[in-house]
Short mmCIF file of C-alpha atoms and ligand atoms in Angstrom, two decimals:
data_model
loop_
_atom_site.label_atom_id
_atom_site.label_comp_id
_atom_site.label_asym_id
_atom_site.label_seq_id
_atom_site.Cartn_x
_atom_site.Cartn_y
_atom_site.Cartn_z
CA MET A 11 0.00 0.00 0.00
CA ALA A 12 2.65 2.47 1.08
CA SER A 13 4.79 2.01 -1.99
CA THR A 14 1.78 2.34 -4.29
CA SER A 15 0.95 5.63 -2.65
CA ARG A 16 4.53 6.85 -2.81
CA ASN A 17 4.61 5.99 -6.50
CA ALA A 18 1.39 7.94 -6.99
CA THR A 19 2.87 10.91 -5.11
CA ARG A 20 6.03 10.74 -7.21
CA ALA A 21 4.00 10.54 -10.42
CA LEU A 22 1.94 13.53 -9.32
CA ARG A 23 5.07 15.54 -8.52
CA THR A 24 6.57 14.67 -11.89
CA ALA A 25 3.37 15.67 -13.66
CA LEU A 26 3.24 18.95 -11.77
CA ARG A 27 6.87 19.59 -12.55
CA GLN A 28 6.32 18.93 -16.23
CA LEU A 29 3.45 21.36 -16.07
CA SER A 30 5.79 23.97 -14.65
CA GLN A 31 8.20 23.86 -17.60
CA PRO A 32 8.73 27.09 -19.56
CA ARG A 33 6.46 26.04 -22.47
CA VAL A 34 3.43 27.53 -20.76
CA GLN A 35 5.12 29.82 -18.34
CA GLN A 36 4.22 32.83 -20.41
CA ARG A 37 0.69 32.64 -19.04
CA THR A 38 0.44 35.74 -16.95
CA PHE A 39 -1.89 38.43 -15.79
CA ALA A 40 -3.33 39.20 -19.19
CA VAL A 41 -4.75 35.71 -19.51
CA ALA A 42 -5.61 35.53 -15.86
CA ALA A 43 -7.44 38.84 -15.90
CA ASN A 44 -9.47 37.88 -18.95
CA ALA A 45 -10.38 34.58 -17.38
CA SER A 46 -11.68 36.38 -14.32
CA ARG A 47 -14.19 38.53 -16.22
CA PRO A 48 -17.22 36.20 -16.32
CA SER A 49 -17.20 35.85 -12.53
CA VAL A 50 -16.83 39.61 -12.17
CA GLN A 51 -19.92 40.07 -14.32
CA LYS A 52 -21.75 37.51 -12.23
CA LEU A 53 -20.92 39.47 -9.10
CA ALA A 54 -22.13 42.64 -10.75
CA THR A 55 -25.60 41.20 -11.15
CA SER A 56 -25.87 39.67 -7.70
CA ALA A 57 -24.15 40.73 -4.51
CA PHE A 58 -22.13 43.61 -5.95
CA VAL A 59 -22.83 46.87 -4.16
CA GLN A 60 -20.33 49.47 -5.31
CA GLN A 61 -17.00 49.53 -7.00
CA THR A 62 -13.98 51.69 -7.26
CA ARG A 63 -11.67 50.10 -9.77
CA GLY A 64 -10.27 46.81 -8.42
CA LYS A 65 -12.06 47.16 -5.09
CA LYS A 66 -15.65 46.23 -4.41
CA THR A 67 -18.06 46.30 -1.56
CA VAL A 68 -19.97 43.07 -1.75
CA ASP A 69 -23.10 42.17 0.19
CA PHE A 70 -22.44 38.78 1.76
CA ALA A 71 -25.84 37.78 3.12
CA GLY A 72 -26.52 41.23 4.53
CA ASP A 73 -22.95 42.01 5.69
CA LYS A 74 -21.14 44.40 3.40
CA GLU A 75 -17.45 43.58 3.00
CA VAL A 76 -14.66 44.97 0.87
CA VAL A 77 -13.16 42.58 -1.67
CA TYR A 78 -10.18 43.33 -3.89
CA GLU A 79 -9.60 41.75 -7.26
CA ARG A 80 -6.75 41.56 -9.66
CA ASP A 81 -8.16 43.78 -12.42
CA ASP A 82 -6.61 46.80 -10.73
CA TRP A 83 -3.18 45.17 -10.72
CA PRO A 84 -2.27 44.30 -14.30
CA ARG A 85 1.14 42.79 -14.83
CA ASP A 86 2.89 46.02 -15.87
CA LYS A 87 1.68 47.76 -12.76
CA ILE A 88 2.86 44.91 -10.54
CA LEU A 89 6.26 44.84 -12.21
CA ASP A 90 6.59 48.58 -11.79
CA TYR A 91 5.42 48.46 -8.18
CA PHE A 92 8.02 45.85 -7.21
CA LYS A 93 10.75 47.01 -9.60
CA ASN A 94 13.16 47.78 -6.78
CA ASP A 95 12.30 44.76 -4.68
CA THR A 96 13.84 41.37 -4.20
CA LEU A 97 11.25 38.93 -2.92
CA ALA A 98 13.02 36.46 -0.65
CA LEU A 99 10.72 33.48 -0.32
CA ILE A 100 11.80 31.37 2.63
CA GLY A 101 10.69 27.74 2.62
CA TYR A 102 9.70 25.63 -0.34
CA GLY A 103 6.84 23.45 0.82
CA SER A 104 3.43 23.47 -0.81
CA GLN A 105 3.01 27.26 -0.63
CA GLY A 106 6.64 28.07 -1.42
CA HIS A 107 6.38 26.00 -4.57
CA GLY A 108 3.07 27.50 -5.75
CA GLN A 109 3.69 31.11 -4.80
CA GLY A 110 7.34 31.05 -5.87
CA LEU A 111 6.70 29.69 -9.35
CA ASN A 112 3.78 32.06 -9.92
CA LEU A 113 5.91 35.04 -8.88
CA ARG A 114 8.70 33.87 -11.16
CA ASP A 115 6.35 33.38 -14.11
CA ASN A 116 4.98 36.85 -13.50
CA GLY A 117 8.49 38.22 -14.00
CA LEU A 118 9.20 39.36 -10.46
CA ASN A 119 12.63 39.28 -8.92
CA VAL A 120 12.19 36.33 -6.57
CA ILE A 121 14.77 34.22 -4.78
CA ILE A 122 14.29 31.12 -2.65
CA GLY A 123 15.82 30.50 0.78
CA VAL A 124 15.91 26.96 2.17
CA ARG A 125 18.34 24.83 4.17
CA LYS A 126 20.88 23.08 2.05
CA ASP A 127 20.52 19.60 3.50
CA GLY A 128 16.71 19.47 3.32
CA ALA A 129 14.31 18.01 0.78
CA SER A 130 13.21 21.49 -0.34
CA TRP A 131 16.65 22.38 -1.71
CA LYS A 132 16.47 19.47 -4.13
CA GLU A 133 12.86 20.17 -5.04
CA ALA A 134 13.65 23.82 -5.73
CA GLN A 135 16.51 22.80 -8.02
CA GLN A 136 14.19 20.42 -9.86
CA ASP A 137 11.84 23.36 -10.40
CA GLY A 138 14.65 25.33 -12.03
CA TRP A 139 15.91 27.49 -9.15
CA VAL A 140 19.67 27.81 -9.45
CA PRO A 141 22.04 27.79 -6.44
CA GLY A 142 23.89 31.10 -6.16
CA LYS A 143 21.54 32.79 -8.64
CA ASN A 144 18.07 32.55 -7.15
CA LEU A 145 18.45 29.72 -4.64
CA PHE A 146 20.24 30.39 -1.34
CA GLU A 147 20.37 29.27 2.25
CA VAL A 148 17.73 30.89 4.44
CA GLU A 149 19.84 33.58 6.09
CA GLU A 150 21.57 34.60 2.88
CA ALA A 151 18.25 34.95 1.06
CA ILE A 152 16.82 37.10 3.85
CA LYS A 153 19.86 39.41 3.70
CA LYS A 154 19.34 39.84 -0.04
CA GLY A 155 15.58 40.34 0.15
CA SER A 156 13.58 43.52 0.64
CA ILE A 157 10.34 41.56 1.09
CA VAL A 158 10.81 38.46 3.20
CA MET A 159 8.07 35.90 2.55
CA ASN A 160 8.22 33.49 5.46
CA LEU A 161 6.78 30.24 4.14
CA LEU A 162 8.62 27.89 6.46
CA SER A 163 6.42 25.41 8.29
CA ASP A 164 4.68 27.13 11.20
CA SER A 165 6.80 25.34 13.79
CA ALA A 166 10.01 26.15 11.86
CA GLN A 167 9.02 29.83 11.80
CA SER A 168 9.28 29.67 15.57
CA SER A 169 12.41 27.52 15.90
CA THR A 170 14.36 29.67 13.39
CA TRP A 171 13.08 33.02 14.65
CA ASP A 172 16.12 33.89 16.77
CA LYS A 173 18.29 33.72 13.64
CA ILE A 174 15.79 35.44 11.36
CA LYS A 175 14.71 38.39 13.50
CA PRO A 176 18.04 40.28 13.54
CA LEU A 177 18.13 40.11 9.73
CA LEU A 178 14.77 41.88 9.41
CA THR A 179 16.24 45.34 9.23
CA LYS A 180 14.38 48.61 8.72
CA ASP A 181 12.81 49.03 5.25
CA LYS A 182 12.26 45.30 4.79
CA THR A 183 8.71 43.90 4.75
CA LEU A 184 7.77 40.68 6.51
CA TYR A 185 5.11 38.54 4.82
CA PHE A 186 3.36 35.42 6.06
CA SER A 187 0.65 33.15 4.66
CA HIS A 188 -0.80 32.44 8.09
CA GLY A 189 -1.45 34.52 11.20
CA PHE A 190 -0.18 31.64 13.35
CA SER A 191 3.31 32.85 14.33
CA ALA A 192 2.50 36.49 15.07
CA VAL A 193 -0.86 35.97 16.79
CA PHE A 194 0.33 33.19 19.09
CA LYS A 195 3.57 35.02 19.87
CA ASP A 196 3.49 33.95 23.53
CA ILE A 197 3.89 30.37 22.32
CA THR A 198 5.87 30.84 19.10
CA LYS A 199 8.07 33.71 20.37
CA VAL A 200 7.72 35.31 16.92
CA GLU A 201 7.58 39.03 17.69
CA PRO A 202 8.30 41.05 14.54
CA PRO A 203 10.52 44.12 14.84
CA THR A 204 8.32 47.18 15.35
CA ASP A 205 9.86 49.25 12.53
CA ILE A 206 8.82 47.14 9.53
CA ASP A 207 5.57 46.41 7.70
CA VAL A 208 4.11 42.98 8.52
CA ILE A 209 1.44 41.57 6.22
CA LEU A 210 -0.15 38.31 5.21
CA VAL A 211 -1.75 36.76 2.17
CA ALA A 212 -3.31 33.38 2.91
CA PRO A 213 -4.50 31.43 -0.13
CA LYS A 214 -7.68 29.48 0.64
CA GLY A 215 -6.28 26.22 -0.61
CA SER A 216 -3.18 24.15 -1.03
CA GLY A 217 -0.11 25.62 -2.74
CA ARG A 218 -0.61 23.05 -5.48
CA THR A 219 -4.01 24.64 -6.19
CA VAL A 220 -2.41 28.10 -6.12
CA ARG A 221 -0.20 26.88 -8.94
CA THR A 222 -2.72 24.94 -11.02
CA LEU A 223 -5.36 27.69 -10.94
CA PHE A 224 -2.75 30.24 -12.02
CA ARG A 225 -1.69 28.02 -14.89
CA GLU A 226 -5.30 27.67 -15.97
CA GLY A 227 -5.58 31.45 -16.07
CA ARG A 228 -7.78 31.48 -12.99
CA GLY A 229 -6.94 32.69 -9.51
CA ILE A 230 -7.33 31.31 -6.02
CA ASN A 231 -9.34 33.18 -3.38
CA SER A 232 -7.07 34.50 -0.63
CA SER A 233 -7.47 36.50 2.52
CA PHE A 234 -5.06 39.30 3.34
CA ALA A 235 -4.30 41.29 6.44
CA VAL A 236 -1.99 43.89 7.92
CA PHE A 237 -0.36 43.25 11.29
CA GLN A 238 1.84 46.33 11.33
CA ASP A 239 1.79 49.32 8.98
CA VAL A 240 4.92 51.43 9.33
CA THR A 241 5.11 52.88 5.83
CA GLY A 242 1.40 53.59 5.31
CA LYS A 243 1.62 51.28 2.28
CA ALA A 244 1.24 47.93 3.99
CA GLU A 245 -2.30 47.22 2.79
CA GLU A 246 -1.55 48.22 -0.79
CA LYS A 247 1.57 46.03 -0.72
CA ALA A 248 -0.39 43.06 0.60
CA VAL A 249 -2.99 43.35 -2.18
CA ALA A 250 -0.30 43.74 -4.85
CA LEU A 251 1.57 40.70 -3.52
CA GLY A 252 -1.68 38.77 -3.29
CA VAL A 253 -2.29 39.34 -6.98
CA ALA A 254 1.34 38.64 -7.85
CA ILE A 255 1.26 35.19 -6.17
CA GLY A 256 -1.85 34.26 -8.17
CA SER A 257 -4.92 35.34 -6.21
CA GLY A 258 -8.14 36.17 -8.04
CA TYR A 259 -10.13 37.74 -5.22
CA LEU A 260 -8.69 39.00 -1.95
CA TYR A 261 -10.79 39.17 1.19
CA LYS A 262 -9.70 41.54 3.93
CA THR A 263 -9.28 40.12 7.43
CA THR A 264 -7.03 40.44 10.47
CA PHE A 265 -4.15 38.18 11.49
CA GLN A 266 -6.18 36.96 14.44
CA LYS A 267 -9.37 36.19 12.52
CA GLU A 268 -7.38 34.46 9.79
CA VAL A 269 -5.61 32.10 12.16
CA TYR A 270 -8.65 31.35 14.33
CA SER A 271 -10.89 30.55 11.35
CA ASP A 272 -8.20 28.58 9.53
CA LEU A 273 -7.22 26.33 12.45
CA TYR A 274 -10.89 25.84 13.31
CA GLY A 275 -12.03 25.06 9.75
CA GLU A 276 -9.34 22.52 8.97
CA ARG A 277 -9.98 20.66 12.21
CA GLY A 278 -13.73 20.80 11.54
CA CYS A 279 -15.72 20.53 8.31
CA LEU A 280 -12.75 20.81 5.97
CA MET A 281 -10.76 17.82 7.20
CA GLY A 282 -10.98 16.40 10.73
CA GLY A 283 -14.73 16.68 11.24
CA ILE A 284 -15.61 15.26 7.88
CA HIS A 285 -13.26 12.32 8.34
CA GLY A 286 -14.82 11.63 11.73
CA MET A 287 -18.34 11.69 10.20
CA PHE A 288 -17.29 9.37 7.38
CA LEU A 289 -15.82 6.88 9.86
CA ALA A 290 -18.80 6.96 12.20
CA GLN A 291 -21.34 6.44 9.40
CA TYR A 292 -19.27 3.71 7.75
CA GLU A 293 -18.74 1.77 10.98
CA VAL A 294 -22.45 1.74 11.83
CA LEU A 295 -23.27 0.44 8.35
CA ARG A 296 -20.66 -2.30 8.69
CA GLU A 297 -21.87 -3.23 12.19
CA ASN A 298 -25.32 -3.69 10.66
CA GLY A 299 -24.15 -6.15 8.05
CA HIS A 300 -23.62 -3.90 5.02
CA SER A 301 -20.76 -4.78 2.71
CA PRO A 302 -17.65 -2.56 2.49
CA SER A 303 -18.59 -1.41 -1.02
CA GLU A 304 -22.13 -0.52 -0.02
CA ALA A 305 -20.93 1.27 3.12
CA PHE A 306 -18.29 3.20 1.16
CA ASN A 307 -20.62 4.15 -1.69
CA GLU A 308 -23.27 5.46 0.72
CA THR A 309 -20.73 7.35 2.82
CA VAL A 310 -18.01 8.76 0.60
CA GLU A 311 -18.34 7.97 -3.08
CA GLU A 312 -21.80 9.45 -3.61
CA ALA A 313 -20.84 12.43 -1.45
CA THR A 314 -17.67 13.37 -3.29
CA GLN A 315 -18.71 12.33 -6.78
CA SER A 316 -22.29 13.50 -6.92
CA LEU A 317 -23.66 15.54 -4.03
CA TYR A 318 -20.85 17.74 -2.67
CA PRO A 319 -20.00 19.12 -6.12
CA LEU A 320 -23.65 20.22 -6.40
CA ILE A 321 -23.32 22.11 -3.11
CA GLY A 322 -20.13 23.69 -4.46
CA GLN A 323 -21.79 24.73 -7.70
CA ASN A 324 -25.02 26.22 -6.42
CA GLY A 325 -25.55 25.76 -2.71
CA MET A 326 -27.31 23.42 -0.31
CA ASP A 327 -30.85 24.05 -1.54
CA TYR A 328 -29.71 23.18 -5.06
CA MET A 329 -28.35 19.85 -3.85
CA TYR A 330 -31.50 19.09 -1.87
CA ALA A 331 -33.64 20.01 -4.87
CA ALA A 332 -31.68 17.59 -7.06
CA CYS A 333 -32.54 14.67 -4.75
CA SER A 334 -35.71 12.65 -4.25
CA THR A 335 -38.56 13.84 -2.04
CA THR A 336 -37.78 10.97 0.33
CA ALA A 337 -34.08 11.83 0.57
CA ARG A 338 -34.81 15.52 1.01
CA ARG A 339 -37.40 14.98 3.79
CA GLY A 340 -35.06 12.81 5.84
CA ALA A 341 -31.98 14.93 5.26
CA ILE A 342 -33.67 18.15 6.34
CA ASP A 343 -35.11 16.50 9.47
CA TRP A 344 -31.80 14.94 10.50
CA SER A 345 -29.63 17.97 9.71
CA SER A 346 -31.01 19.82 12.73
CA ARG A 347 -30.27 16.86 15.01
CA PHE A 348 -26.70 16.69 13.70
CA LYS A 349 -26.32 20.44 14.19
CA GLU A 350 -27.58 20.36 17.78
CA THR A 351 -25.35 17.39 18.61
CA LEU A 352 -22.24 18.74 16.94
CA LYS A 353 -22.45 22.42 17.84
CA PRO A 354 -21.05 21.97 21.39
CA LEU A 355 -18.13 20.06 19.89
CA PHE A 356 -17.47 22.91 17.46
CA ALA A 357 -17.65 25.36 20.38
CA ASP A 358 -15.01 23.27 22.21
CA LEU A 359 -12.88 23.26 19.10
CA TYR A 360 -13.06 27.05 18.69
CA LYS A 361 -12.09 27.47 22.35
CA SER A 362 -9.16 25.11 21.91
CA VAL A 363 -7.99 27.20 18.95
CA LYS A 364 -8.46 30.52 20.71
CA ASP A 365 -6.71 29.58 23.94
CA GLY A 366 -3.66 28.32 22.03
CA LYS A 367 -3.98 24.57 22.74
CA GLU A 368 -4.09 23.76 19.02
CA THR A 369 -1.04 25.93 18.44
CA GLU A 370 0.88 24.23 21.24
CA ARG A 371 0.02 20.83 19.79
CA ALA A 372 1.03 21.86 16.25
CA MET A 373 4.30 23.34 17.50
CA GLU A 374 5.16 20.35 19.63
CA TYR A 375 4.39 17.86 16.87
CA GLY A 376 5.83 19.85 13.96
CA GLY A 377 8.96 20.55 15.97
CA ARG A 378 9.87 16.89 16.46
CA PRO A 379 12.89 15.92 14.39
CA ASP A 380 11.04 12.85 13.09
CA TYR A 381 7.74 14.62 12.31
CA ARG A 382 7.75 13.61 8.63
CA GLU A 383 8.19 9.91 9.49
CA ALA A 384 5.59 10.18 12.25
CA PHE A 385 3.04 11.68 9.84
CA GLU A 386 3.83 9.05 7.24
CA LYS A 387 3.11 6.37 9.84
CA GLU A 388 -0.29 7.94 10.51
CA MET A 389 -1.00 8.18 6.77
CA GLU A 390 -0.13 4.51 6.47
CA GLU A 391 -2.63 3.69 9.21
CA ILE A 392 -5.35 5.69 7.42
CA ARG A 393 -4.56 4.05 4.08
CA GLY A 394 -4.83 0.70 5.82
CA MET A 395 -8.33 1.35 7.25
CA GLU A 396 -11.01 -0.81 5.72
CA ILE A 397 -13.04 2.20 4.57
CA TRP A 398 -10.16 3.62 2.52
CA ARG A 399 -9.11 0.24 1.18
CA ALA A 400 -12.72 -0.26 0.05
CA GLY A 401 -12.55 3.23 -1.46
CA LYS A 402 -9.54 2.33 -3.53
CA ALA A 403 -11.43 -0.60 -5.04
CA VAL A 404 -14.54 1.52 -5.65
CA ARG A 405 -12.48 4.25 -7.36
CA SER A 406 -10.89 1.69 -9.65
CA LEU A 407 -14.40 0.89 -10.97
CA ARG A 408 -15.22 4.47 -11.91
CA PRO A 409 -15.81 4.66 -15.66
CA GLU A 410 -12.87 7.00 -16.17
CA ASN A 411 -10.55 4.50 -14.43
CA GLN A 412 -11.63 1.54 -16.52
N1 NAP B 516 -0.17 24.08 2.71
C1 NAP B 516 -1.26 24.80 2.68
O1 NAP B 516 -2.29 24.36 2.16
C2 NAP B 516 -1.28 26.21 3.21
C3 NAP B 516 -2.34 27.05 2.86
C4 NAP B 516 -2.34 28.36 3.29
C5 NAP B 516 -1.32 28.80 4.11
N2 NAP B 516 -0.31 27.95 4.48
C6 NAP B 516 0.78 28.47 5.33
O2 NAP B 516 1.93 28.63 4.51
C7 NAP B 516 3.11 28.44 5.30
C8 NAP B 516 3.96 27.35 4.66
O3 NAP B 516 3.23 26.15 4.66
P1 NAP B 516 3.55 24.95 3.63
O4 NAP B 516 2.45 23.97 3.78
O5 NAP B 516 3.88 25.51 2.33
O6 NAP B 516 4.93 24.41 4.16
P2 NAP B 516 5.28 23.25 5.20
O7 NAP B 516 5.19 21.95 4.50
O8 NAP B 516 4.53 23.40 6.46
O9 NAP B 516 6.80 23.68 5.44
C9 NAP B 516 7.77 23.30 4.55
C10 NAP B 516 9.02 24.14 4.57
O10 NAP B 516 9.52 24.37 5.90
C11 NAP B 516 10.92 24.01 5.88
N3 NAP B 516 11.36 23.63 7.23
C12 NAP B 516 10.77 22.77 8.09
N4 NAP B 516 11.51 22.70 9.24
C13 NAP B 516 12.58 23.54 9.06
C14 NAP B 516 13.67 23.93 9.89
N5 NAP B 516 13.79 23.47 11.13
N6 NAP B 516 14.57 24.81 9.37
C15 NAP B 516 14.43 25.30 8.12
N7 NAP B 516 13.41 24.97 7.30
C16 NAP B 516 12.49 24.12 7.77
C17 NAP B 516 10.98 22.83 4.92
O11 NAP B 516 12.30 22.67 4.47
P3 NAP B 516 12.99 21.22 4.34
O12 NAP B 516 12.46 20.60 3.08
O13 NAP B 516 14.41 21.57 4.30
O14 NAP B 516 12.57 20.44 5.54
C18 NAP B 516 10.05 23.33 3.82
O15 NAP B 516 10.73 24.18 2.93
C19 NAP B 516 2.62 28.09 6.70
O16 NAP B 516 2.57 29.27 7.45
C20 NAP B 516 1.23 27.55 6.45
O17 NAP B 516 0.39 27.65 7.56
C21 NAP B 516 -0.26 26.68 4.03
#
């Protein structure tokens, strides 16, 4: 099982790398901006309230919020705005890869900083970053950069901070993609110098999606925030960088709201909660004599292949309306019972995020020298669960996999 999955991961990496070859690297803002127009028009007929160029007030269910979009930052303007800057992107994980390649394709002066003995150094070289030219060790890259984009893992942002902080001299800008380090400073010890701008742009998705959407001429939704505005330009810089890394729409937030909602969401409906629901439903079906394929189809396959995409396209009512009267009646009745049962658990989760327990756990785990091996062991356990083994067999029978 493990080797099959590693092969799949390797194949995926290779495919992504092939996709990142120069042949299509010319795709830039012009294409991206054009591709964004239909959704802009859609907004204009629905929730759109008022617009100054590139900035809109949108009515989200009665709450009016400001949203920025890339039309106000065409490529020439971005290049001019950052013409004197060196973007030092520190860390080359999922976000470093996606944001770094998008910045490079957009023609910005970007360099990568990673440790020489780590996996990221090799991966960066495979993506065409050249040692001594635009690939350096972390501290050297920070010295060269005017905008330091800290995309190390959240626990590494803390463990390396003592070395990084003295290099963040006046006139540099510090950028994050998560509010984690700065908001939980009592735990992480990451306290930015007070004389520099500190901003964040947090793509609402994996760095791989940041890259693929950019290459398709689309843009990922991101949130952005200002932690410290010394120059009076911090917000403008965050929006410009957000567009430059490949965002389509940018939602304004604060560091604190970004980190609370992000840690909460990924532990809840986005990942942990949904896995827990899948397991609970599957186990009850199996305990009542249903076969693995039946239990999997009724729990995961129909959800991901048929019903959840309908919610994504047009909302919950659209999904309900697409189902039978019988299904709809039962689902609506039971949804309130699930909500009442689960809400206290979500309240506990939010509290655990807010009081720093989740941060402590992430720091402790991510800081272990063997954290990659430990995660791989857990992934192996998940792959080995009956539900996911059944899923593999079910997926192999999908028409497109025949
Ligand atoms: N992934 C996402 O979906 C996502 C989405 C939005 C925001 N974010 C945020 O983006 C930031 C980066 O996340 P990520 O997922 O891209 O990266 P990640 O996988 O969490 O971190 C990977 C990078 O950290 C480096 N690193 C780890 N320990 C280190 C150490 N002790 N010293 C030096 N470097 C070390 C790794 O280098 P080696 O290869 O050398 O170990 C690698 O380059 C985080 O703040 C995260 O919360 C992530």
